[in-house]
Amino acid sequence: GPRLLSTFPPKLSQRAQRDLEKMGVEVRLNSLVTRVTREGLYIGEEFIPVRNVFWAAGVKASPLGATLGVPLDRAGRVIVGPDLTIPGHPEVFVTGDLAAATSADTGQPVPGVAQGGIQMGRYAGTIIAREIQGRATPADRKPFVYRDKGSMAVIGKAKAVAQIGRLQLGGFIAWLIWGGIHIAFLIGFRNRIQVLLSWF
């Protein structure tokens, strides 16, 4: 593509590229890998000898979705209704990376990030719990709305970019925030301390 981290504002994309280049990474924009061999890879007709190739563009959904016999999107995700269920099966919820869901307020796809999965899981869990308890109302099935709480990407040690609302950060401060949020969402105090000590 034309820039790194295309879902971030251009300023943060440029910051990420500068940080990578300072770390010795050669960034190639608008370049298409056309072939990968045991000896290296090709960008168009240009051969680059490499020992390792890491593919980090795009995610394919779990093959579980294909076993359900329902419509899937190009990535293999299950196309769900406004309440995150399979159309015609209100008892079957699909959430997280396996769901091709849209936010009811914007009509935009829910991104395949942790906060999207967490929000979908809470939404479905609340409905299931209320129905099991016999306290369900039609209002419980109101269409799912995704709330974007910001985006972050770690670039390297003490380097990250973050967008939280209108706030755009880069460098050490963004890296600290990224680390703090990841530790905060770990389950259990012991796990948080172990990860914090390991990182330290």
C-alpha positions in Angstrom: 0.0 0.0 0.0 0.9 3.7 -0.1 1.8 3.9 3.6 2.3 1.8 6.7 -0.6 1.2 9.2 -3.2 2.6 6.8 -6.0 2.6 9.5 -4.0 5.2 11.4 -3.8 8.9 10.5 -1.0 9.7 8.0 1.1 11.5 10.8 1.3 8.2 12.8 2.0 6.2 9.7 5.0 8.4 9.0 6.1 8.1 12.6 6.0 4.3 12.4 8.0 4.3 9.2 10.7 6.7 10.6 11.0 4.5 13.7 11.4 1.3 11.6 13.9 2.9 9.4 15.9 4.1 12.4 16.0 0.5 13.5 17.5 -0.5 10.2 14.3 -1.8 8.5 14.1 -1.0 4.8 10.5 -0.1 4.1 9.1 -0.7 0.7 5.8 1.0 -0.1 3.6 0.2 -3.1 5.5 -3.0 -3.6 3.9 -6.3 -4.3 5.6 -9.6 -3.5 5.0 -11.8 -6.5 6.8 -15.0 -5.6 8.4 -16.6 -2.6 11.1 -19.4 -3.0 13.4 -21.2 -0.6 16.2 -18.8 -1.6 14.2 -15.5 -1.2 11.4 -13.5 -2.7 10.5 -11.5 -5.7 9.1 -8.0 -5.8 8.0 -7.8 -9.4 11.1 -9.0 -11.2 13.5 -8.0 -8.5 14.9 -10.9 -6.5 15.8 -10.4 -2.8 17.7 -13.2 -1.1 16.4 -13.9 2.4 16.6 -16.8 4.9 13.2 -16.0 6.6 10.0 -14.6 5.2 7.3 -13.3 7.6 3.9 -12.7 6.2 2.0 -10.1 8.2 -0.8 -8.9 5.9 -4.3 -10.1 6.3 -5.9 -12.7 8.4 -8.0 -15.7 7.4 -10.8 -16.8 9.7 -10.9 -20.1 11.5 -12.1 -23.0 9.3 -14.9 -23.5 11.8 -17.0 -20.9 10.0 -17.0 -23.0 6.8 -18.5 -26.0 8.7 -21.7 -24.0 9.6 -23.2 -24.0 6.1 -23.8 -20.3 6.2 -22.7 -17.3 4.0 -19.1 -16.3 4.5 -17.1 -13.2 3.5 -13.8 -13.3 1.5 -11.8 -13.9 4.6 -14.0 -16.8 5.7 -15.8 -15.0 8.4 -19.5 -15.7 9.1 -21.8 -12.9 7.9 -23.9 -12.2 11.0 -27.1 -10.2 11.6 -27.4 -7.0 13.6 -27.6 -9.0 16.8 -24.5 -11.1 16.0 -26.5 -14.2 15.2 -26.6 -16.4 12.1 -29.7 -15.2 10.1 -32.6 -17.6 10.8 -30.9 -19.0 14.0 -31.3 -16.5 16.9 -29.8 -19.1 19.2 -26.4 -19.1 17.4 -24.1 -16.2 18.1 -20.8 -15.6 16.2 -18.4 -13.1 17.8 -14.8 -12.0 17.6 -12.5 -12.7 14.6 -15.0 -15.2 13.1 -17.8 -12.7 12.8 -18.2 -10.4 9.8 -20.2 -7.8 11.7 -21.1 -4.2 11.2 -21.7 -1.5 13.8 -25.4 -0.5 13.8 -24.6 3.2 14.2 -22.1 3.6 11.4 -22.7 0.6 9.1 -18.9 0.1 9.1 -17.3 -3.3 9.6 -16.2 -4.1 13.2 -12.4 -4.4 13.0 -10.8 -7.6 13.9 -9.1 -6.3 17.0 -9.3 -7.3 20.7 -11.7 -4.5 21.7 -14.1 -5.6 19.0 -14.1 -9.2 20.2 -14.4 -8.1 23.8 -17.4 -5.9 23.0 -19.1 -8.5 20.9 -18.5 -11.2 23.6 -20.1 -8.9 26.3 -23.0 -8.1 24.0 -23.8 -11.8 23.2 -23.1 -12.9 26.8 -25.5 -10.4 28.2 -28.3 -11.6 25.9 -27.6 -15.3 26.6 -27.5 -14.7 30.4 -30.8 -12.8 30.4 -32.5 -15.4 28.2 -31.3 -18.2 30.5 -32.6 -16.3 33.5 -36.0 -15.8 31.8 -35.6 -12.0 32.0 -35.1 -11.3 28.2 -36.9 -8.5 26.5 -37.0 -7.6 22.8 -34.8 -4.6 23.7 -32.0 -6.9 24.6 -31.6 -7.8 20.9 -31.0 -4.2 19.8 -28.4 -4.1 17.1 -24.8 -4.3 18.1 -22.9 -1.0 18.3 -19.1 -1.0 18.2 -17.3 1.7 20.3 -13.8 2.5 19.0 -11.7 3.1 22.1 -8.6 3.9 20.0 -5.9 2.0 18.1 -2.3 1.2 19.0 0.6 -0.5 17.3 3.9 -1.3 18.9 6.9 -0.7 16.6 9.8 -1.9 18.8 11.2 -1.4 22.2 10.1 2.0 23.5 8.4 2.7 20.2 4.7 2.7 19.4 2.0 4.8 17.9 -1.5 5.4 19.5 -4.7 7.1 18.5 -7.2 7.6 21.3 -10.0 9.8 20.2 -8.4 12.9 18.8 -5.2 12.3 20.7 -2.3 11.0 18.6 0.9 9.8 20.3 4.2 8.3 19.2 7.4 7.0 20.8 8.0 6.1 24.4 4.8 7.5 25.8 2.6 5.5 23.3 4.7 2.4 24.1 4.1 2.8 27.9 0.3 3.2 27.3 0.3 0.2 25.0 2.1 -1.9 27.6 -0.2 -0.7 30.4 -3.3 -1.5 28.5 -2.1 -5.0 27.6 -1.2 -5.7 31.2 -4.5 -4.3 32.5 -6.5 -6.7 30.3 -4.6 -9.8 31.5 -6.6 -12.1 33.7 -5.4 -12.3 37.3 -3.1 -10.2 39.4 -0.3 -12.8 39.3 -0.3 -12.9 35.5 0.0 -9.1 35.4 2.9 -9.0 37.8 4.7 -11.9 35.9 4.3 -10.1 32.5 5.4 -6.7 34.0 8.5 -8.2 35.5 9.3 -10.1 32.3 9.0 -6.9 30.3 11.0 -4.9 32.8 
